[in-house]
Coordinates of C-alpha atoms and ligand atoms in Angstrom, one line a residue:
M565 CA 73.0 76.7 75.8
T566 CA 74.4 73.6 73.7
T567 CA 76.8 71.5 75.7
A568 CA 80.2 70.7 74.1
H569 CA 80.2 67.6 76.2
V570 CA 79.8 64.3 74.5
D571 CA 80.1 62.9 78.4
T572 CA 77.2 64.3 79.9
F573 CA 78.2 63.2 83.5
A574 CA 78.7 66.9 85.1
R575 CA 75.6 68.4 83.6
D576 CA 73.1 65.4 84.6
N577 CA 74.8 66.0 88.0
L578 CA 74.2 69.6 88.8
P579 CA 72.2 70.5 91.5
P580 CA 68.1 70.8 91.2
A581 CA 67.5 74.4 89.2
D582 CA 65.6 75.7 92.4
Q583 CA 68.9 74.6 95.0
Q584 CA 71.1 76.2 93.1
P585 CA 72.4 80.0 94.1
E586 CA 71.2 83.3 92.4
F587 CA 73.9 84.3 89.8
L588 CA 75.0 88.1 89.2
F589 CA 76.2 89.2 86.0
D590 CA 76.0 93.1 86.4
L591 CA 79.5 94.3 85.6
P592 CA 80.3 94.9 81.8
A593 CA 82.9 92.5 81.9
L594 CA 80.9 89.6 82.8
R595 CA 78.7 89.6 79.8
F596 CA 79.8 86.1 78.6
P597 CA 79.3 85.0 75.0
E598 CA 77.5 81.6 74.8
R599 CA 80.6 80.0 73.4
L600 CA 83.6 80.3 76.1
N601 CA 86.7 77.9 76.5
C602 CA 88.8 79.2 79.1
A603 CA 92.0 78.4 77.4
T604 CA 91.3 80.3 74.4
E605 CA 91.2 83.3 76.6
L606 CA 94.2 82.8 79.5
L607 CA 96.8 81.3 77.1
D608 CA 95.9 81.5 73.1
R609 CA 94.7 84.9 73.1
H610 CA 98.2 86.2 74.1
V611 CA 99.8 84.2 71.5
A612 CA 97.5 85.4 68.6
A613 CA 98.2 88.8 69.7
G614 CA 102.1 88.2 69.2
R615 CA 102.6 88.3 73.1
G616 CA 103.8 84.4 72.4
D617 CA 107.6 85.5 73.6
R618 CA 106.6 86.6 76.5
V619 CA 107.7 84.7 79.8
C620 CA 104.4 82.9 81.4
I621 CA 106.0 80.1 84.0
R622 CA 109.3 80.2 85.4
A623 CA 110.4 77.3 87.9
P624 CA 114.5 76.3 89.2
G625 CA 116.3 75.9 86.0
L626 CA 113.6 76.5 83.8
T627 CA 111.5 79.6 81.6
W628 CA 108.6 79.2 79.5
T629 CA 107.1 81.6 77.0
Y630 CA 103.4 81.7 76.6
A631 CA 103.9 80.3 73.2
D632 CA 106.1 77.2 74.5
L633 CA 103.2 76.7 77.0
Q634 CA 100.7 76.3 74.3
D635 CA 103.5 74.3 72.3
K636 CA 102.8 71.9 75.6
A637 CA 99.2 72.1 75.9
N638 CA 98.4 71.6 72.4
R639 CA 100.5 68.5 72.6
I640 CA 98.9 67.1 75.7
A641 CA 95.4 67.6 74.5
N642 CA 96.2 65.4 71.3
V643 CA 97.6 62.6 73.5
L644 CA 94.4 63.0 75.6
V645 CA 92.2 62.8 72.8
Q646 CA 94.1 61.0 70.2
D647 CA 96.0 58.3 72.3
M648 CA 93.9 58.3 75.4
G649 CA 90.5 58.4 73.7
L650 CA 89.2 61.7 75.8
V651 CA 86.0 62.4 74.7
P652 CA 84.6 66.2 75.9
G653 CA 82.9 66.2 79.3
N654 CA 85.5 63.3 80.3
R655 CA 87.2 63.9 83.8
V656 CA 90.7 64.0 83.9
L657 CA 92.6 63.8 87.6
L658 CA 95.8 65.7 87.5
R659 CA 98.5 65.2 90.6
A660 CA 102.0 66.6 90.9
P661 CA 103.3 69.5 92.9
N662 CA 103.1 73.3 91.8
N663 CA 105.1 72.8 88.3
P664 CA 104.6 73.8 84.8
M665 CA 104.0 70.4 83.5
L666 CA 100.8 70.6 86.1
V667 CA 99.9 73.6 84.2
A668 CA 100.7 72.4 80.6
C669 CA 98.0 69.5 81.8
W670 CA 95.6 71.7 83.4
F671 CA 95.5 73.9 79.7
A672 CA 95.7 70.4 78.0
V673 CA 92.3 69.4 79.8
M674 CA 90.6 72.8 78.9
K675 CA 91.3 72.6 75.6
A676 CA 90.0 69.1 74.6
G677 CA 87.1 70.0 76.6
G678 CA 87.2 68.0 79.7
I679 CA 87.2 68.4 83.4
A680 CA 90.2 69.0 85.4
V681 CA 90.4 67.3 88.8
A682 CA 93.3 68.6 90.0
T683 CA 94.3 66.9 93.5
M684 CA 96.7 68.0 96.3
P685 CA 100.4 66.3 96.3
L686 CA 100.3 64.9 99.7
L687 CA 96.8 63.0 99.2
R688 CA 97.3 58.9 99.4
A689 CA 94.9 56.4 97.5
K690 CA 92.6 55.9 99.9
E691 CA 91.8 59.8 99.5
L692 CA 92.3 59.6 95.4
W693 CA 90.1 56.6 95.4
A694 CA 87.0 58.6 97.1
I695 CA 88.0 61.7 94.5
V696 CA 87.7 59.0 91.3
E697 CA 84.4 57.3 92.7
I698 CA 83.0 60.8 93.5
G699 CA 84.0 62.1 90.0
K700 CA 83.8 59.0 88.0
V701 CA 86.9 60.0 86.7
S702 CA 88.4 57.9 83.8
H703 CA 91.6 59.6 83.2
A704 CA 94.8 60.6 85.1
L705 CA 97.9 62.6 84.6
C706 CA 100.4 62.3 87.3
D707 CA 104.1 63.5 87.6
A708 CA 106.2 60.7 88.0
H709 CA 107.4 61.1 91.5
L710 CA 103.8 60.9 93.0
A711 CA 103.3 57.3 91.1
E712 CA 103.2 55.0 93.8
E713 CA 99.2 56.0 95.2
M714 CA 98.4 56.7 91.7
R715 CA 98.9 53.5 91.1
L716 CA 97.0 52.3 94.0
T717 CA 94.2 53.8 93.4
A718 CA 93.7 52.6 89.3
L719 CA 94.3 49.5 91.1
E720 CA 91.7 49.7 93.7
N721 CA 89.5 51.8 91.0
P722 CA 89.1 50.1 87.5
Q723 CA 86.6 52.8 85.9
L724 CA 90.6 55.0 86.1
R725 CA 91.4 53.5 82.8
H726 CA 93.9 56.0 81.2
L727 CA 97.1 57.0 83.3
R728 CA 100.0 58.8 81.7
H729 CA 102.9 59.6 83.9
F730 CA 105.0 63.1 83.4
N731 CA 108.1 64.3 84.4
Y732 CA 110.5 61.3 83.6
T733 CA 112.1 60.3 80.1
G734 CA 110.4 56.3 80.0
P735 CA 109.0 55.7 76.2
D736 CA 105.7 55.1 77.8
S737 CA 106.2 58.7 79.2
L738 CA 103.6 61.6 78.4
E739 CA 107.0 63.4 76.8
A740 CA 107.5 60.6 75.1
A741 CA 103.7 60.9 73.5
M742 CA 104.0 64.7 73.4
E743 CA 107.1 64.6 70.8
R744 CA 105.1 62.6 68.6
A745 CA 101.7 64.7 69.0
S746 CA 101.2 67.7 66.7
P747 CA 101.5 70.7 68.0
H748 CA 98.4 72.6 66.8
F749 CA 95.1 71.6 68.2
V750 CA 91.5 73.3 67.7
N751 CA 90.2 74.1 71.2
V752 CA 86.9 72.5 71.8
D753 CA 83.9 74.9 71.4
T754 CA 82.7 74.6 74.9
A755 CA 79.2 76.3 76.2
S756 CA 80.5 78.9 78.7
D757 CA 78.3 77.1 81.1
D758 CA 79.9 73.3 80.3
T759 CA 81.9 72.2 83.8
C760 CA 85.4 72.3 82.9
L761 CA 87.1 71.7 86.9
L762 CA 85.6 70.0 89.6
G763 CA 87.2 71.2 93.1
F764 CA 86.9 68.9 96.0
T765 CA 87.1 71.1 99.2
S766 CA 89.7 71.1 101.5
G767 CA 87.0 70.9 104.0
T768 CA 88.3 71.2 107.8
T769 CA 85.6 68.4 108.5
G770 CA 84.1 65.4 106.8
V771 CA 83.4 63.4 103.7
P772 CA 85.0 65.5 100.7
K773 CA 82.3 67.1 97.8
A774 CA 83.2 68.2 94.6
T775 CA 82.4 71.9 93.4
M776 CA 81.6 72.4 89.8
H777 CA 83.1 75.2 87.8
F778 CA 82.4 76.3 84.6
H779 CA 84.4 77.9 81.8
R780 CA 82.6 81.0 82.5
D781 CA 83.5 80.8 86.1
I782 CA 87.3 80.8 85.4
M783 CA 86.9 84.0 83.5
A784 CA 84.5 85.7 85.9
I785 CA 87.0 85.3 88.5
C786 CA 89.8 87.0 86.4
Q787 CA 87.2 90.0 86.1
C788 CA 86.3 90.4 89.5
W789 CA 88.9 90.6 92.3
P790 CA 92.0 91.1 90.1
P791 CA 91.1 94.1 88.2
H792 CA 89.6 96.0 91.6
V793 CA 91.5 94.9 94.4
L794 CA 95.0 93.3 93.2
K795 CA 95.6 95.5 90.3
P796 CA 98.1 93.8 88.6
T797 CA 100.4 94.7 85.3
K798 CA 101.4 92.5 82.8
D799 CA 105.2 92.8 84.7
D800 CA 104.2 91.7 87.7
V801 CA 106.1 88.0 88.9
F802 CA 103.6 86.2 90.7
I803 CA 104.8 83.5 93.4
G804 CA 103.2 81.7 96.4
S805 CA 102.7 78.6 98.4
P806 CA 99.3 77.2 97.9
P807 CA 98.9 74.1 95.7
L808 CA 97.5 74.7 92.4
A809 CA 94.6 72.0 93.4
F810 CA 93.4 74.5 96.1
T811 CA 91.3 77.2 93.7
F812 CA 93.4 79.7 96.2
G813 CA 96.5 78.3 94.2
L814 CA 95.0 78.2 90.9
G815 CA 93.7 81.8 90.9
G816 CA 96.4 83.1 92.5
L817 CA 99.4 81.3 90.6
V818 CA 98.0 80.9 87.1
L819 CA 94.6 82.3 86.2
F820 CA 95.4 85.9 87.4
P821 CA 99.0 86.4 86.1
M822 CA 97.9 84.4 82.8
S823 CA 94.4 87.1 82.5
V824 CA 97.0 90.1 82.4
G825 CA 99.8 88.3 80.2
A826 CA 102.0 88.4 82.9
S827 CA 104.4 85.6 84.7
T828 CA 104.2 82.9 87.2
V829 CA 106.9 81.0 89.5
L830 CA 105.7 77.6 90.4
L831 CA 107.7 76.1 93.4
E832 CA 107.6 72.5 94.3
K833 CA 108.0 73.1 97.8
A834 CA 107.2 76.4 99.7
S835 CA 107.7 76.7 103.0
P836 CA 108.5 80.3 104.1
P837 CA 112.3 79.7 103.9
Q838 CA 111.7 78.6 100.0
L839 CA 109.5 81.2 99.4
L840 CA 112.1 83.7 100.3
D841 CA 114.8 82.5 98.1
G842 CA 112.4 82.1 95.5
I843 CA 111.4 85.8 96.3
K844 CA 114.8 86.7 95.6
E845 CA 115.9 84.2 92.5
F846 CA 113.0 85.2 90.2
H847 CA 112.5 89.1 91.5
A848 CA 108.7 88.2 92.6
T849 CA 106.6 91.1 92.7
V850 CA 103.3 89.8 94.2
L851 CA 102.9 87.0 96.7
F852 CA 100.5 84.8 97.8
T853 CA 100.3 82.6 100.8
A854 CA 98.5 82.0 103.9
P855 CA 99.0 84.1 107.5
T856 CA 101.0 81.9 109.1
S857 CA 103.5 81.8 106.6
Y858 CA 103.4 85.6 106.7
R859 CA 104.3 85.4 110.7
T860 CA 107.0 83.4 110.0
L861 CA 108.6 85.3 106.9
A862 CA 108.6 88.6 108.7
A863 CA 111.4 87.7 110.6
R864 CA 113.4 88.1 107.4
G865 CA 112.1 91.7 106.5
I866 CA 115.2 93.0 106.0
E867 CA 116.0 90.7 103.1
L868 CA 112.2 91.1 101.5
R869 CA 112.8 94.6 101.6
R870 CA 115.5 94.0 99.0
T871 CA 113.7 92.4 97.2
P872 CA 111.2 94.3 94.8
L873 CA 108.1 92.8 96.3
R874 CA 105.1 95.0 96.0
K875 CA 101.7 93.3 96.6
C876 CA 101.0 90.7 99.1
V877 CA 97.7 88.4 99.3
S878 CA 96.8 86.5 102.5
A879 CA 93.7 84.4 102.1
G880 CA 92.6 80.9 103.8
E881 CA 92.5 81.8 107.1
A882 CA 91.6 84.9 109.1
L883 CA 94.3 87.4 109.5
P884 CA 94.9 88.3 112.5
A885 CA 95.6 92.3 113.0
S886 CA 98.7 91.4 114.9
T887 CA 100.2 89.7 111.8
R888 CA 99.3 92.5 109.5
A889 CA 100.8 94.9 111.8
L890 CA 104.3 92.7 112.2
W891 CA 104.5 92.3 108.2
K892 CA 103.5 96.2 107.4
E893 CA 106.5 96.7 110.1
A894 CA 109.0 94.2 108.7
T895 CA 108.8 94.9 105.1
G896 CA 106.6 98.3 104.5
I897 CA 104.0 96.4 102.6
E898 CA 99.9 96.6 103.5
L899 CA 98.7 93.2 103.4
I900 CA 95.6 92.4 101.2
D901 CA 93.3 90.1 102.7
G902 CA 90.7 88.3 101.3
I903 CA 88.0 85.7 102.0
G904 CA 87.4 83.2 99.6
A905 CA 85.8 79.7 99.3
T906 CA 86.2 76.6 96.8
E907 CA 82.4 76.8 96.4
L908 CA 82.4 80.2 95.0
L909 CA 85.7 79.6 93.1
H910 CA 88.1 82.4 94.6
I911 CA 88.0 85.7 96.7
F912 CA 84.9 87.7 97.1
I913 CA 85.4 89.9 100.1
S914 CA 88.6 92.0 100.3
H915 CA 90.0 95.6 100.3
D916 CA 93.0 97.2 98.6
E917 CA 95.9 98.9 100.4
S918 CA 94.8 101.9 100.8
N919 CA 91.5 100.7 102.2
A920 CA 93.1 98.3 104.6
R921 CA 91.4 98.2 108.4
P922 CA 93.0 95.8 111.0
G923 CA 90.9 93.0 111.9
A924 CA 88.6 93.4 108.4
T925 CA 88.3 91.4 105.5
G926 CA 87.2 94.2 104.0
K927 CA 84.1 95.0 101.4
P928 CA 82.4 92.7 98.7
V929 CA 84.5 92.6 95.6
P930 CA 82.8 94.4 92.6
G931 CA 80.5 91.9 91.1
Y932 CA 79.7 90.1 94.4
Q933 CA 76.7 91.3 97.3
A934 CA 77.4 90.0 100.8
K935 CA 75.3 90.4 103.7
V936 CA 75.3 89.1 107.5
V937 CA 72.1 87.2 108.2
D938 CA 70.5 85.4 111.1
D939 CA 69.0 81.9 111.2
N940 CA 66.3 82.8 109.9
G941 CA 68.1 84.3 106.5
H942 CA 66.9 88.0 107.8
E943 CA 69.4 90.7 107.5
V944 CA 71.0 91.9 111.1
P945 CA 71.7 95.3 111.7
P946 CA 75.8 96.4 111.6
G947 CA 77.5 95.4 114.5
T948 CA 75.4 92.5 115.2
I949 CA 77.1 88.5 114.8
G950 CA 75.5 86.5 112.1
K951 CA 76.1 84.4 109.2
L952 CA 77.6 85.6 106.3
A953 CA 75.7 85.1 102.9
V954 CA 77.2 85.9 99.5
K955 CA 76.1 86.0 96.2
G956 CA 77.7 86.8 92.9
P957 CA 78.9 85.2 89.4
T958 CA 80.1 82.4 90.9
G959 CA 78.3 80.2 93.4
C960 CA 78.2 76.6 94.9
R961 CA 77.1 73.7 92.7
Y962 CA 77.9 70.3 94.5
L963 CA 78.1 67.5 92.4
A964 CA 75.2 65.1 93.7
D965 CA 75.5 65.9 97.3
E966 CA 73.1 66.7 99.7
R967 CA 74.7 69.3 101.1
Q968 CA 73.8 71.6 98.7
K969 CA 70.7 72.7 100.4
T970 CA 72.6 73.8 103.5
Y971 CA 75.0 75.9 101.8
V972 CA 72.6 77.8 99.6
K973 CA 69.6 78.7 100.9
D974 CA 67.1 81.5 99.1
G975 CA 69.7 81.7 96.5
W976 CA 72.6 82.8 98.6
N977 CA 75.7 81.1 99.5
L978 CA 75.9 80.3 103.3
T979 CA 79.9 80.1 103.8
G980 CA 79.6 78.7 107.3
D981 CA 81.3 81.8 108.6
A982 CA 80.2 84.3 111.5
Y983 CA 80.8 87.7 110.4
V984 CA 79.9 91.3 111.7
M985 CA 79.5 94.3 109.2
D986 CA 80.3 97.6 110.8
A987 CA 78.5 101.0 109.6
D988 CA 80.7 101.6 106.9
G989 CA 80.1 98.3 105.5
Y990 CA 83.2 96.5 106.2
F991 CA 83.1 92.9 107.2
F992 CA 84.7 91.3 109.8
Y993 CA 85.3 88.2 110.1
Q994 CA 84.4 86.1 113.8
A995 CA 85.0 82.2 113.2
R996 CA 83.7 79.7 111.5
T997 CA 80.0 79.3 112.8
D998 CA 81.1 76.0 114.6
D999 CA 84.3 77.6 116.5
M1000 CA 81.9 80.5 118.2
I1001 CA 82.4 79.8 122.0
I1002 CA 79.8 80.4 124.5
S1003 CA 80.9 80.5 128.0
A1004 CA 78.5 81.6 130.8
G1005 CA 76.3 83.1 128.4
Y1006 CA 79.5 85.2 126.6
N1007 CA 80.1 84.5 122.7
I1008 CA 83.6 84.2 122.2
A1009 CA 84.9 84.0 118.8
A1010 CA 88.2 81.5 119.0
P1011 CA 89.9 83.7 116.5
E1012 CA 90.0 86.5 118.6
V1013 CA 91.5 84.7 121.5
E1014 CA 93.9 83.4 118.9
D1015 CA 95.0 87.0 117.8
A1016 CA 95.4 88.1 121.4
L1017 CA 97.6 85.4 122.3
M1018 CA 99.9 85.1 118.9
A1019 CA 100.5 89.1 119.7
H1020 CA 102.7 87.7 122.8
P1021 CA 106.4 87.0 121.6
A1022 CA 107.0 83.8 123.6
V1023 CA 104.1 82.3 121.0
A1024 CA 104.9 80.9 117.6
E1025 CA 101.6 79.2 117.2
C1026 CA 98.2 78.9 119.1
A1027 CA 94.8 77.3 118.5
V1028 CA 91.5 78.1 120.7
I1029 CA 88.6 76.0 121.4
G1030 CA 85.6 75.5 123.6
V1031 CA 85.7 72.5 125.9
P1032 CA 82.8 71.4 128.3
D1033 CA 82.5 73.0 131.5
E1034 CA 79.9 72.1 134.1
E1035 CA 79.5 75.6 135.0
R1036 CA 79.8 77.7 132.6
G1037 CA 78.5 75.4 129.4
Q1038 CA 81.9 76.1 127.9
I1039 CA 85.5 77.6 128.7
V1040 CA 87.9 78.6 126.3
K1041 CA 91.0 76.7 125.9
A1042 CA 94.3 77.0 124.3
Y1043 CA 96.7 75.1 122.8
V1044 CA 100.1 76.7 122.6
V1045 CA 103.0 75.9 120.2
L1046 CA 106.0 78.4 122.2
R1047 CA 108.9 80.1 120.0
P1048 CA 112.0 77.7 120.6
G1049 CA 113.9 78.3 124.3
Q1050 CA 110.6 79.1 125.9
E1051 CA 109.5 77.2 129.1
Q1052 CA 106.3 75.3 129.6
D1053 CA 105.2 76.0 132.8
A1054 CA 102.9 77.2 135.2
A1055 CA 104.4 80.7 135.1
M1056 CA 104.4 80.5 131.4
V1057 CA 100.4 79.9 131.7
K1058 CA 99.7 82.7 133.7
T1059 CA 102.2 85.0 132.0
L1060 CA 99.9 84.4 128.7
Q1061 CA 96.5 84.4 130.4
D1062 CA 97.4 87.9 131.8
F1063 CA 98.1 89.1 128.4
V1064 CA 95.0 88.1 127.3
K1065 CA 93.1 89.8 129.8
Q1066 CA 94.8 92.8 129.1
T1067 CA 94.5 93.1 125.6
V1068 CA 90.7 91.7 124.8
A1069 CA 87.3 91.9 127.9
P1070 CA 89.0 89.7 130.3
Y1071 CA 85.9 87.0 130.4
K1072 CA 87.4 85.8 126.9
Y1073 CA 90.6 84.5 128.5
P1074 CA 91.9 80.9 128.1
R1075 CA 90.8 79.0 131.2
A1076 CA 92.6 76.5 130.2
V1077 CA 96.1 76.3 128.3
E1078 CA 98.1 73.2 127.1
F1079 CA 101.5 73.6 125.5
V1080 CA 102.1 71.2 122.2
D1081 CA 104.7 70.9 119.7
K1082 CA 102.5 71.6 116.8
L1083 CA 99.0 72.3 116.0
P1084 CA 96.6 70.2 113.3
R1085 CA 96.5 71.5 110.0
T1086 CA 94.9 70.5 106.4
Q1087 CA 97.0 70.4 103.3
T1088 CA 95.9 73.9 102.6
G1089 CA 97.1 75.0 106.2
K1090 CA 94.1 75.5 107.3
L1091 CA 93.8 75.0 111.1
Q1092 CA 91.4 71.7 112.3
R1093 CA 89.9 73.3 115.5
F1094 CA 87.8 69.9 115.6
K1095 CA 91.2 67.9 115.9
L1096 CA 91.7 69.2 119.2
H1097 CA 88.4 68.6 120.5
E1098 CA 88.8 65.1 119.6
T1099 CA 92.3 64.6 121.7
P1100 CA 91.1 63.0 124.9
Ligands
LIG1205 C1 88.5 80.6 105.7 C2 88.9 82.9 105.5 C3 88.9 84.4 107.1 C4 86.7 80.6 105.8 C5 90.0 80.1 99.5 C6 91.0 82.0 98.8 O1 89.9 79.4 101.7 C7 89.5 78.8 100.3 O2 88.4 78.1 100.3 P1 88.2 76.7 100.9 O3 86.7 76.5 100.5 O4 87.9 77.6 102.6 C8 86.9 78.5 102.7 C9 86.9 79.2 104.4 O5 88.2 79.2 104.4 N1 88.7 81.2 104.6 C10 89.0 81.8 103.4 N2 90.0 83.1 103.5 C11 89.9 83.7 104.8 N3 88.7 83.3 106.9 N4 89.4 85.2 106.5 C12 90.1 85.1 105.1 N5 90.7 85.5 104.0 O6 85.7 79.8 106.7 C13 86.0 80.3 104.3 O7 84.5 80.0 104.2 O8 89.7 76.3 101.8 C14 91.0 81.2 99.5 C15 90.8 81.9 97.6 C16 90.1 80.7 97.1 C17 90.0 79.5 98.3 N6 89.0 78.3 97.9

């Protein structure tokens, strides 16, 4: 297909064809035209169809309709092209907490045929530098409240030439330039396979990798999981915690609501109490957050029952069966679990409320196929643990990275997760393949032991790893954060060990228990078990 990109960096750095996954477009909704710009589909289409007055984004003290968002995005697109010299294919770094201007900037980049590189607000100059370097980023739009690390990055990496700040009122602000710009913009006629997004992996270990996604990938994820699993309506009000730089957040809080003409609530800070306040204030109906957040929020079940909240989505980490039960009991709502990955853009195995099974992630989302394979890539029988392999309309394309060969084999995406499929075709998460503990010949999945421990009322959070042991090869070690007021003593260790032995096979109990004040987590909330291996 003829690219609209003048700057062909992305296309030049796609993985070679024989290293790419196989893409599936079997569903009729996935037969995309050659020319496709996702901003036209997700934003302009609503205005053109007379829905411009519907609310699109809400945030504390602010409401934007679809027409308002279009006006802002068009103006920013004009600023990018006319004032900042953007040509199609250039990479634009975006840096802000979840707020409306970040969304306007994201759509402006799509409209102008650029490539959005959204970054986590907490990143420091060193990490931003690496992103600018890997993505050869020339432009940046940054929230003024996060200017300092951006300034240091631009100073150290001169290829980042064009920088504007928003959410402040200075004469050189993005807003001032928007005032002068036209509210009309003709979207660049991008090819459906032009890259529009570089998603940097949150990765629990190692050097950052950029995953490349096309305009059609953005639309593909809107056609698969939402209509078949979430089933939102135009009257839903979405809310949640994941940053928009994390594709879980981008999909759940921007793309999916807009794909059905619904509205979204953006919170710059979304800890459990702030989420609760947001749900109450904005009458949110659909919630996206991580398992730990659901565990904490469950304590506020009585208040949540008085809100119109009706659908709750958990992803990013395994959802313990105990958390599903706790949430159901507290709120009456059955959680929707789903496994997604930056490489695949969004969720590919999931279930709706009526097909939820405790401990299971679900079945392949329509549009995707999944299987469990052995080390040679051969499918294993039901009930056997192996590696998860997936394919669908989206898949892994690392920008110029050797690790492409590890993630994609024979056209299948290997996510790095150990899974078991049962006879009914349900997929059960076991562990990251690196987090399988082998003790005295037994296979023990760290999350299973964590789940057992978490069911104890004294436990707030925990993490389980295998530590070297002369006799057994490895033993199970648990790092436990106790709830306030609980004693960190030998009696508690014994209590927890006995408790685990009663719920799972006794050989899985943690032979070592250490109490800690908090657990190491990534900015997307994922447990960093490898950091626990590093503690002496
Ligand atoms: C793990 C899960 C068990 C799993 C993501 C939804 O998490 C997302 O992307 P990342 O690239 O991480 C991918 C890895 O995270 N994981 C995610 N969800 C689950 N494990 N149950 C789950 N429900 O190890 C996977 O390989 O950060 C999630 C949507 C978009 C995303 N990018």
